[in-house]
mmCIF file of C-alpha atoms in Angstrom:
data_model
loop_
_atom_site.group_PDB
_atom_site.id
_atom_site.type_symbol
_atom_site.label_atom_id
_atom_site.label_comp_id
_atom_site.label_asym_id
_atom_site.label_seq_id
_atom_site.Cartn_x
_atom_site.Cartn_y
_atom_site.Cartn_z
ATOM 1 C CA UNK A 13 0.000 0.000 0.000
ATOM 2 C CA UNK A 14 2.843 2.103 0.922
ATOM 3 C CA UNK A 15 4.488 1.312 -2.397
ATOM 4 C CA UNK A 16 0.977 2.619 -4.076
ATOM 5 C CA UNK A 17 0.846 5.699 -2.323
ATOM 6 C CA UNK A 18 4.573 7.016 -3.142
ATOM 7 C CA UNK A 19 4.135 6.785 -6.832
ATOM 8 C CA UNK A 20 0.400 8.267 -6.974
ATOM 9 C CA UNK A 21 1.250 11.005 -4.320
ATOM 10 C CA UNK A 22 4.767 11.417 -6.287
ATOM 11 C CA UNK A 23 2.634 11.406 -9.833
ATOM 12 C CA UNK A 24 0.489 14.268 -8.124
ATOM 13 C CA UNK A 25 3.349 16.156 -7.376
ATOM 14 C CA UNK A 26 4.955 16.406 -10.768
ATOM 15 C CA UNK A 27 1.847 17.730 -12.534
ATOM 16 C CA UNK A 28 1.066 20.413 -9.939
ATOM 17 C CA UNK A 29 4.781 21.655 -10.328
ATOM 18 C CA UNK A 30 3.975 21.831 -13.929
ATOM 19 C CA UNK A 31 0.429 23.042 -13.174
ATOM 20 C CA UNK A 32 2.706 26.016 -11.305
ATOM 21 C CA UNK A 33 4.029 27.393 -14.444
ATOM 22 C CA UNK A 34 -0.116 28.015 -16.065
ATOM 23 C CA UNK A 35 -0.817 29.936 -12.424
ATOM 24 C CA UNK A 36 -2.932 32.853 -12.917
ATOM 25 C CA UNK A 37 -3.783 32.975 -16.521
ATOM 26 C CA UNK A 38 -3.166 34.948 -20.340
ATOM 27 C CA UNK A 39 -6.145 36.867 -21.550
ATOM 28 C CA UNK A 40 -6.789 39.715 -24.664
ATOM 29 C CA UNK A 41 -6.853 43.141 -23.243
ATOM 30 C CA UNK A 42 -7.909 45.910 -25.884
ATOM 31 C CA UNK A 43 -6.056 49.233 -25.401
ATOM 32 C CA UNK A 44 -6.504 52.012 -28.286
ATOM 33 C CA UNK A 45 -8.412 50.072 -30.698
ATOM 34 C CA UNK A 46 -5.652 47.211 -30.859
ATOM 35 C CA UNK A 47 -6.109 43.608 -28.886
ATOM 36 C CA UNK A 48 -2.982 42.557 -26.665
ATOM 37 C CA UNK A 49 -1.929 39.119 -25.124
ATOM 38 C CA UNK A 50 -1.508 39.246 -21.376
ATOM 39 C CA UNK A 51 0.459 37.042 -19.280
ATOM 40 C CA UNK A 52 -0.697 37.552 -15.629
ATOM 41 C CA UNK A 53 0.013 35.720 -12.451
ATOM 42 C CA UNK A 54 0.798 36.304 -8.357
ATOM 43 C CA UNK A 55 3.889 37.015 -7.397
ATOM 44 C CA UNK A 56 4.683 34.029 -5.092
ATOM 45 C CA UNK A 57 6.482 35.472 -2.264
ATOM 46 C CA UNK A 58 4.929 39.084 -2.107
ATOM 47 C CA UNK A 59 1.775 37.844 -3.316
ATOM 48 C CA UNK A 60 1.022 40.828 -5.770
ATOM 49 C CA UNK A 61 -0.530 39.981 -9.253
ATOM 50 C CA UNK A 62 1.716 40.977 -12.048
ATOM 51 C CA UNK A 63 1.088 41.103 -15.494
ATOM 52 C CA UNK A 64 3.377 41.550 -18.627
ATOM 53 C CA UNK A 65 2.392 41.939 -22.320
ATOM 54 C CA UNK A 66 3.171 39.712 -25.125
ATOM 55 C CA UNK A 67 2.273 41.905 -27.700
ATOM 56 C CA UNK A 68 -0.333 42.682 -30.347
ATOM 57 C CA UNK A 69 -2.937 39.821 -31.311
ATOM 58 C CA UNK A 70 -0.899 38.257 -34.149
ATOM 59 C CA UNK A 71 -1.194 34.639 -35.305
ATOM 60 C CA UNK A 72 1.637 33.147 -33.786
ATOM 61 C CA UNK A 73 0.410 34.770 -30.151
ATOM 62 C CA UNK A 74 -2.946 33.778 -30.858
ATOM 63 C CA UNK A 75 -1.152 30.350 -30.935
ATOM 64 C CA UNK A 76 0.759 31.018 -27.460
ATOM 65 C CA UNK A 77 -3.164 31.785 -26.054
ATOM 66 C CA UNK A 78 -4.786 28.184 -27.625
ATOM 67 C CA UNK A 79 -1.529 26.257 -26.356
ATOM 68 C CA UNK A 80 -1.679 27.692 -23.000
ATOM 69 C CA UNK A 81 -5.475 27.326 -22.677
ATOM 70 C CA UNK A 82 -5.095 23.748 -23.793
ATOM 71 C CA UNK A 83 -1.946 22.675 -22.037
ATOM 72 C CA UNK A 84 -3.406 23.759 -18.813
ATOM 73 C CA UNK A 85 -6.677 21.988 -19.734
ATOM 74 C CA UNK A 86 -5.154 19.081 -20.113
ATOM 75 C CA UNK A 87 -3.240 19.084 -16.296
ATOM 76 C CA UNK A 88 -6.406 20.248 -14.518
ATOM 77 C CA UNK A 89 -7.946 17.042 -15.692
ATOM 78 C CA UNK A 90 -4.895 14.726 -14.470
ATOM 79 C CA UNK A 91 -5.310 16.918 -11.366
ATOM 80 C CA UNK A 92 -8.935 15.713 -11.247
ATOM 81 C CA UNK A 93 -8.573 12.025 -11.823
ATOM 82 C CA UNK A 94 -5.507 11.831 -9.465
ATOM 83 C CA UNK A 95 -7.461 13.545 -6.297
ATOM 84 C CA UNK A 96 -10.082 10.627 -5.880
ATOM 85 C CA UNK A 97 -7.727 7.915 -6.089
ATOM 86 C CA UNK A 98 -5.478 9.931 -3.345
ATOM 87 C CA UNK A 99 -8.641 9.651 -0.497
ATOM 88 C CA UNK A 100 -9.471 6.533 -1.846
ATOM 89 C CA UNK A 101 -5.731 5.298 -0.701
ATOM 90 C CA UNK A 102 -5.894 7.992 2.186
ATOM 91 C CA UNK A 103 -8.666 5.496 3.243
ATOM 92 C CA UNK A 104 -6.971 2.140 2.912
ATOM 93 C CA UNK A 105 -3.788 3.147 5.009
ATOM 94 C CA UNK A 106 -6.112 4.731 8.347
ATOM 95 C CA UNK A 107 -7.645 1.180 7.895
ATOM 96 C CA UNK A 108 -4.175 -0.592 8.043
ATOM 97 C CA UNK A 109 -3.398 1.985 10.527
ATOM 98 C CA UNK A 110 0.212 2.896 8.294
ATOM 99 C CA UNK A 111 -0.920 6.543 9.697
ATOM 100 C CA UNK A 112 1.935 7.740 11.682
ATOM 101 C CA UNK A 113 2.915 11.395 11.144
ATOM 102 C CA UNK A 114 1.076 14.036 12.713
ATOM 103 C CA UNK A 115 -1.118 15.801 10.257
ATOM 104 C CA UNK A 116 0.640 19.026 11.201
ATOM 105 C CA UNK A 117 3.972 17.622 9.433
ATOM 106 C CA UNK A 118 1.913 15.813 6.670
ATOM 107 C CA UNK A 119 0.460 19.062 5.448
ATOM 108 C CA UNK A 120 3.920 21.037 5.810
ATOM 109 C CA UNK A 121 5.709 18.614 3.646
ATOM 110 C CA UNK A 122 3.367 18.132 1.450
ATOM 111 C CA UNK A 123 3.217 21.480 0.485
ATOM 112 C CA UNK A 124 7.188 21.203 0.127
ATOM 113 C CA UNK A 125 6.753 18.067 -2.058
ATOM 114 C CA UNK A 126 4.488 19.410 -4.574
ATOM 115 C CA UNK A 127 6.478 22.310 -5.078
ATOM 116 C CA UNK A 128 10.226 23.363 -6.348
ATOM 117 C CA UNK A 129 11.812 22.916 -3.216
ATOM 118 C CA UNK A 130 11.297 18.688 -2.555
ATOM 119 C CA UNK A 131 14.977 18.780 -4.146
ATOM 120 C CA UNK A 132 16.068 21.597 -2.206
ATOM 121 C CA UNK A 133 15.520 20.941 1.380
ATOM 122 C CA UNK A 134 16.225 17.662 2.861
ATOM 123 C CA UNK A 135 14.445 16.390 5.926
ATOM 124 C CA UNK A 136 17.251 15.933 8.530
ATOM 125 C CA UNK A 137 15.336 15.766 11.771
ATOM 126 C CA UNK A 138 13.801 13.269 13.717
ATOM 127 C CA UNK A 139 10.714 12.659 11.660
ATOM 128 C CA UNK A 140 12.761 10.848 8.885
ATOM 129 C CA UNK A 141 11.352 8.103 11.018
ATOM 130 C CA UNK A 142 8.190 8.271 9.331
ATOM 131 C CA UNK A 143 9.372 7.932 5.957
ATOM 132 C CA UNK A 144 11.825 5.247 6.779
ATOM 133 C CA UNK A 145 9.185 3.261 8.228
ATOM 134 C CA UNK A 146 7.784 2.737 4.784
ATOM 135 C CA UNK A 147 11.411 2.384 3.385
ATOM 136 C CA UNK A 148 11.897 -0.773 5.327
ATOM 137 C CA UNK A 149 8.820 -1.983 5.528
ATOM 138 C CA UNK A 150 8.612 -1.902 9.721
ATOM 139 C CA UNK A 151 6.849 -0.161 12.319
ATOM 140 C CA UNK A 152 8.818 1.443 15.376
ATOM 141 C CA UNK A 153 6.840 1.482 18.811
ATOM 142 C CA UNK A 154 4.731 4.460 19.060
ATOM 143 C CA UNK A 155 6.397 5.064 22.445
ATOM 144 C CA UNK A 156 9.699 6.268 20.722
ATOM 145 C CA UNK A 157 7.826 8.116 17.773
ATOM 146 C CA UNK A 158 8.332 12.048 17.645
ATOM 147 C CA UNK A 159 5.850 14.320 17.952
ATOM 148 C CA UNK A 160 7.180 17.749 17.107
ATOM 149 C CA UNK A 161 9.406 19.352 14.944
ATOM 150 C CA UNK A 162 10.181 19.351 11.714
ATOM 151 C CA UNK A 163 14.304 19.978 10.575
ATOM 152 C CA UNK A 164 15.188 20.776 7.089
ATOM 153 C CA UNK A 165 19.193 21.004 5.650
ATOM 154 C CA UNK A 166 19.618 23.362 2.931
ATOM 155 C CA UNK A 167 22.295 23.106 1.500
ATOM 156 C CA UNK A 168 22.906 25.777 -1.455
ATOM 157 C CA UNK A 169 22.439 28.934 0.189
ATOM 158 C CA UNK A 170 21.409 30.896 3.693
ATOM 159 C CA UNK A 171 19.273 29.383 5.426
ATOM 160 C CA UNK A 172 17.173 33.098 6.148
ATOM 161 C CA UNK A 173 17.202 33.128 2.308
ATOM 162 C CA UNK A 174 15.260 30.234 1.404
ATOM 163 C CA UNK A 175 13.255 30.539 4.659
ATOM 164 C CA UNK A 176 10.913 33.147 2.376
ATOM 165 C CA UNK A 177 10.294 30.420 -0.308
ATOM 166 C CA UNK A 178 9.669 28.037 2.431
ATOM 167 C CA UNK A 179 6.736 30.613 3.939
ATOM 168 C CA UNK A 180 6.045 31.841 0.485
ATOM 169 C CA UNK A 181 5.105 27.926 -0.140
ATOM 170 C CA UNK A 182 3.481 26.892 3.182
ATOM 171 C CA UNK A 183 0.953 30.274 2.675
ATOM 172 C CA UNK A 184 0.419 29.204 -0.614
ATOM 173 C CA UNK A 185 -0.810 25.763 0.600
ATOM 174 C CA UNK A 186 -2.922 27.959 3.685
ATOM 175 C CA UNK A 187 -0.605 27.031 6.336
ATOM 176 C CA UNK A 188 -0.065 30.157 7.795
ATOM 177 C CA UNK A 189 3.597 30.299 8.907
ATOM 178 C CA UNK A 190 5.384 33.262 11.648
ATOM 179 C CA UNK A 191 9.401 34.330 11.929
ATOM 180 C CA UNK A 192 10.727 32.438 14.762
ATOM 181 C CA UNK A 193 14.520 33.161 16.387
ATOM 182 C CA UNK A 194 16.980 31.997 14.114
ATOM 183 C CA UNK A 195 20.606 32.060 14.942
ATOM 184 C CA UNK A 196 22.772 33.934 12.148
ATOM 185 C CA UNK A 197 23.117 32.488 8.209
ATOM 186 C CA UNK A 198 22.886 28.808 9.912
ATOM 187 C CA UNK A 199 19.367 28.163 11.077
ATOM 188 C CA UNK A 200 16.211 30.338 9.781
ATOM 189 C CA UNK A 201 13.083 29.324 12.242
ATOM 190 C CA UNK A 202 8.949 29.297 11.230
ATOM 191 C CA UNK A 203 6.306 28.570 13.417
ATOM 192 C CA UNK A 204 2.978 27.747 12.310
ATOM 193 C CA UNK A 205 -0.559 28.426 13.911
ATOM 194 C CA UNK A 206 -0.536 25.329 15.516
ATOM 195 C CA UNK A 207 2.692 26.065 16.988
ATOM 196 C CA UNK A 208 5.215 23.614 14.840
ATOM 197 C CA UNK A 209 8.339 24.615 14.751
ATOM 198 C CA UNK A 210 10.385 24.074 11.148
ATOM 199 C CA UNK A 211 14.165 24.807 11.605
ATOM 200 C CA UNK A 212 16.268 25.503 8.429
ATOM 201 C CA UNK A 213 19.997 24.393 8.585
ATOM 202 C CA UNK A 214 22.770 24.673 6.188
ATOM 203 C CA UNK A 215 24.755 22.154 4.904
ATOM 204 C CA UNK A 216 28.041 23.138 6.426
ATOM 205 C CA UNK A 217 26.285 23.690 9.983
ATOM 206 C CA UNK A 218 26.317 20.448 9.722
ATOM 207 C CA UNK A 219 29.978 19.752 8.475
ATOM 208 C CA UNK A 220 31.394 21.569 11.465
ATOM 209 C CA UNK A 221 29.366 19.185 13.727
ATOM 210 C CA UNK A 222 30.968 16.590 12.301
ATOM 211 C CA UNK A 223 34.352 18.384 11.748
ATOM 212 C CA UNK A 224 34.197 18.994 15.562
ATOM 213 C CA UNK A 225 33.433 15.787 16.949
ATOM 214 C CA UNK A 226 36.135 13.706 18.215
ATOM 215 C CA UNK A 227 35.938 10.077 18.009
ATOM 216 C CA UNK A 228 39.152 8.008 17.627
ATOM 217 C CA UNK A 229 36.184 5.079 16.531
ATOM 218 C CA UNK A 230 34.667 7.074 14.184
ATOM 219 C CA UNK A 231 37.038 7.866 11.799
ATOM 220 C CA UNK A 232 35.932 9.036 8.871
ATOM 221 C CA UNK A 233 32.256 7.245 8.910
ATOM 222 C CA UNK A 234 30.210 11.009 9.606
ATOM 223 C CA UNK A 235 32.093 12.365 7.080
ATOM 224 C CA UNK A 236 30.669 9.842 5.226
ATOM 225 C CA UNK A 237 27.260 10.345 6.269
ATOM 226 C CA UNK A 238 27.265 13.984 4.909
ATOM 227 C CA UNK A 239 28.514 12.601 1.833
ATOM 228 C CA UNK A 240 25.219 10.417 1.080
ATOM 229 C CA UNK A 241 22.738 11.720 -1.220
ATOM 230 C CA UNK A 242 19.505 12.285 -0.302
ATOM 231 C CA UNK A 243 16.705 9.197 -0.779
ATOM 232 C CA UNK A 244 13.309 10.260 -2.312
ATOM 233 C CA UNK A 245 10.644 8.399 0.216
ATOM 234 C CA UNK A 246 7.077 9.241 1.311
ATOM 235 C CA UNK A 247 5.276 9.978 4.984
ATOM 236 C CA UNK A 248 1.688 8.990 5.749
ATOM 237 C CA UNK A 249 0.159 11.546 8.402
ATOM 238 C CA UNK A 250 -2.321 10.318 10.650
ATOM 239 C CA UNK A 251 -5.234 11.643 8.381
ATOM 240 C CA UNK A 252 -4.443 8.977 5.485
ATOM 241 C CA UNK A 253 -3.146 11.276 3.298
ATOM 242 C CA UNK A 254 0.789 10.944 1.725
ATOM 243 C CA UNK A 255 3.671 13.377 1.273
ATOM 244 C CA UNK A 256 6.649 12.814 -1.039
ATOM 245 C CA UNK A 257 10.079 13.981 0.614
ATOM 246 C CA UNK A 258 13.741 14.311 0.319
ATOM 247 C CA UNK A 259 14.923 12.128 3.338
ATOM 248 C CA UNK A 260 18.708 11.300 4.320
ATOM 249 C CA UNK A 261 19.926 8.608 3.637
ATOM 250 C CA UNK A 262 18.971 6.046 6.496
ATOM 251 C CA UNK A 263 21.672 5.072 8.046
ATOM 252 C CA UNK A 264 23.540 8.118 7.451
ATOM 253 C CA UNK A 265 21.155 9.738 9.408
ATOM 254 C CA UNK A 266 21.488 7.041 12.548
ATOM 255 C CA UNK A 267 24.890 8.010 12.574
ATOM 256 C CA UNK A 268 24.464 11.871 12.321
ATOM 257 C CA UNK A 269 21.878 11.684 14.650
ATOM 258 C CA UNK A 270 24.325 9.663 17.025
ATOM 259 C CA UNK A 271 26.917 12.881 16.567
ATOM 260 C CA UNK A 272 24.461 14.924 17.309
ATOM 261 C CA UNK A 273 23.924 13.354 20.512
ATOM 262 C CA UNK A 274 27.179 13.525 21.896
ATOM 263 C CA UNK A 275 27.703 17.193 20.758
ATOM 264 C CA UNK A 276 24.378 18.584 21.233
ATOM 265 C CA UNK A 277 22.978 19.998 24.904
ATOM 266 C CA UNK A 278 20.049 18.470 25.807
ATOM 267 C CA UNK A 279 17.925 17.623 28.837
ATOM 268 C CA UNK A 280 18.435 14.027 30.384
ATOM 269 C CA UNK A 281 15.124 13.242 29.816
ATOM 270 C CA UNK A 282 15.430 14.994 25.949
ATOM 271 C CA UNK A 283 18.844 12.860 25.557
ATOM 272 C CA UNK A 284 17.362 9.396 26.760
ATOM 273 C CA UNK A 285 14.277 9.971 24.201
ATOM 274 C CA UNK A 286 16.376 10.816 20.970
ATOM 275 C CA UNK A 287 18.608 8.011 22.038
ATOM 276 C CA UNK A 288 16.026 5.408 22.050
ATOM 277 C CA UNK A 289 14.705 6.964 19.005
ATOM 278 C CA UNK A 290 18.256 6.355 17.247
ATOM 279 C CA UNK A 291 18.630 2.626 18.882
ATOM 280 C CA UNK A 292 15.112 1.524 17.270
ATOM 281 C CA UNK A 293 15.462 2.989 13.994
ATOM 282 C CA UNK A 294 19.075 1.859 13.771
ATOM 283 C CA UNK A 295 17.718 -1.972 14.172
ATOM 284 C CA UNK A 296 14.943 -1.461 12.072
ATOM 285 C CA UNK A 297 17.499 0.033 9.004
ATOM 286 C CA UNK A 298 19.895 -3.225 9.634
ATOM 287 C CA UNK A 299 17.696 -5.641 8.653
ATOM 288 C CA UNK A 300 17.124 -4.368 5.238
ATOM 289 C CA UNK A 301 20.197 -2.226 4.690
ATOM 290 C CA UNK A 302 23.076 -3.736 7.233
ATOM 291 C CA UNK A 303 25.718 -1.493 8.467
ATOM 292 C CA UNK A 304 28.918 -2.298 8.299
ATOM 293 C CA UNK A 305 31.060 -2.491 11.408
ATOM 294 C CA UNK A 306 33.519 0.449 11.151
ATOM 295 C CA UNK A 307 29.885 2.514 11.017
ATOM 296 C CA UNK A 308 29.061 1.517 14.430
ATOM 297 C CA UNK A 309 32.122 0.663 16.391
ATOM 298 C CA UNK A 310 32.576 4.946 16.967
ATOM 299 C CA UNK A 311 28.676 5.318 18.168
ATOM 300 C CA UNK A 312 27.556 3.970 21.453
ATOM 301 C CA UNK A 313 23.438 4.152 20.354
ATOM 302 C CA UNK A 314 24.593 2.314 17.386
ATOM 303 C CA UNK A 315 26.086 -0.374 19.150
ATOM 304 C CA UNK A 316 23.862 -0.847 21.995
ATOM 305 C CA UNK A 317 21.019 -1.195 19.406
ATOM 306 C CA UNK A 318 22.784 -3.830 17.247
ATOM 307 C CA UNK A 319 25.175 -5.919 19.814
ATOM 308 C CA UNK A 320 23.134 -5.794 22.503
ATOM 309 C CA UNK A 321 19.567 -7.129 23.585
ATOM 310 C CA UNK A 322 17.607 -4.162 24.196
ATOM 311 C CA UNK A 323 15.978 -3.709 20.966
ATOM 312 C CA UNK A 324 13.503 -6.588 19.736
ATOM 313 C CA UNK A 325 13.112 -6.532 16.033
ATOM 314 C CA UNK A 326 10.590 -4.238 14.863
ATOM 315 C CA UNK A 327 7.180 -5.791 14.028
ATOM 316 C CA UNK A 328 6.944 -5.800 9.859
ATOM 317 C CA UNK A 329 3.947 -4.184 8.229
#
């Protein structure tokens, strides 16, 4: 079912990004006795409508106006036959209870996967979980699930500067979104009414995580974790519905999330949550997609979770 899902919600998601480019319209204005062809759409992050002229009615614009009519015809019907099967699935998976993301998260990254930015922010944070659930095929105890929070790694500019697309998206898809305290170039910070928080980290926040953490164990393995591309995946919220996203890799992120405990300052209570979190999704990602030893040897999560007893094996869907 999960399968089903990723390439329908994934399907979805490429024709409203091409849908994007026919937002707004073209129409014939008539100015001093002569017709013109007017391109006119909302500016996405200011949210004024702009319009530009493409000149006088000719036959080749005349052409541009039937093509664009027709073109985005043609996607608002996909649009329509795609949206029934969606809550037709959205149905199946709350009856085999695969909903597992709060609906808060579901609807921000959904927004983020139908748009331009699925390949440029990368989930980072703890609710990978939910996508790597469907990856592997298993179920992690809802005791160690998160529940708030949603991290993001951008990685080809500030994160304050792509914070406005982010917003400029999320209002878009009426989630209305507030500044929150960022901390310099690194992290960018949005709230939203129901009071998730979405950090936005850089890339090389990261890499001088992992360029300060000092492990004779660990050698080289977070370096390799950064070094992983990202894995396209999918998260079921607890309404049914799906949401393509750019996840880390899986066990790159059980290893950056084990850095992360070790530099990071956190409450006891915080610490002992995010590491059980780490310990059950590292022995969930083994069984499909083993580590290798020299990737665990320099984490003590890691290795608690896959030498030791603690962990049963995760219950498969």
């Amino acid at each position: 079912m999960a399968e089903t899902m990723r390439a329908t919600v994934a399907d979805y998601g490429d024709v409203l990004r091409a849908r994007d480019a026919y937002a707004g319209g073209m129409q014939w204005l008539t100015a001093k006795n002569h017709q013109y062809l007017t391109r006119y759409r909302q500016d996405p992050l200011t949210g004024e409508k702009k319009a530009t002229s493409l000149g006088r009615r000719t036959p080749e614009n005349e052409a541009i106006y039937d093509a664009f009519m027709k073109e985005r015809a043609e996607l608002d019907e996909r649009i329509a036959v795609l949206r029934p099967v969606m809550a037709e699935q959205a149905r199946m998976a709350r009856a085999l209870r695969l909903t597992r993301a709060p609906s808060e998260v579901g609807a921000v990254l959904r927004a983020i996967g139908t748009s331009d930015l699925l390949d440029r922010l990368t989930l980072a944070g703890d609710a990978c979980v939910f996508a790597y659930e469907n990856e592997m095929g298993s179920l992690l105890s809802r005791d160690v699930l998160p529940d708030d929070g949603l991290d993001l790694v951008v990685d080809d500019m500030r994160a304050a500067d792509r914070i406005e697309e982010l917003a400029a998206v999320l209002r878009r898809a009426k989630i209305p979104v507030r500044p929150g305290r960022g901390r310099g170039h690194d992290l960018a910070v949005l709230r939203t009414e129901e009071n998730l928080k979405i950090h936005l980290f850089t890339l090389s926040s990261l890499e001088r995580m992992v360029d300060g953490y000092e492990s004779s164990f660990a050698a080289d393995v977070p370096r390799w974790a950064l070094e992983q591309p990202p894995v396209r995946s999918v998260v079921i919220d607890r309404t049914g519905r799906a949401a393509t996203v750019s996840v880390l890799d899986p066990r790159a992120w059980c290893i950056l999330r084990s850095v992360a405990l070790e530099m990071e300052e956190m409450s006891p209570n915080a610490r002992e949550m995010a590491t059980d979190l780490v310990s059950a999704t590292a022995t969930m990602v083994h069984e499909k997609t083993p580590f290798e030893e020299e990737q665990v040897c320099g984490f003590r999560p890691l290795l608690d979770a896959l030498e030791g007893e603690e962990f049963l094996p995760p219950p498969r869907l």
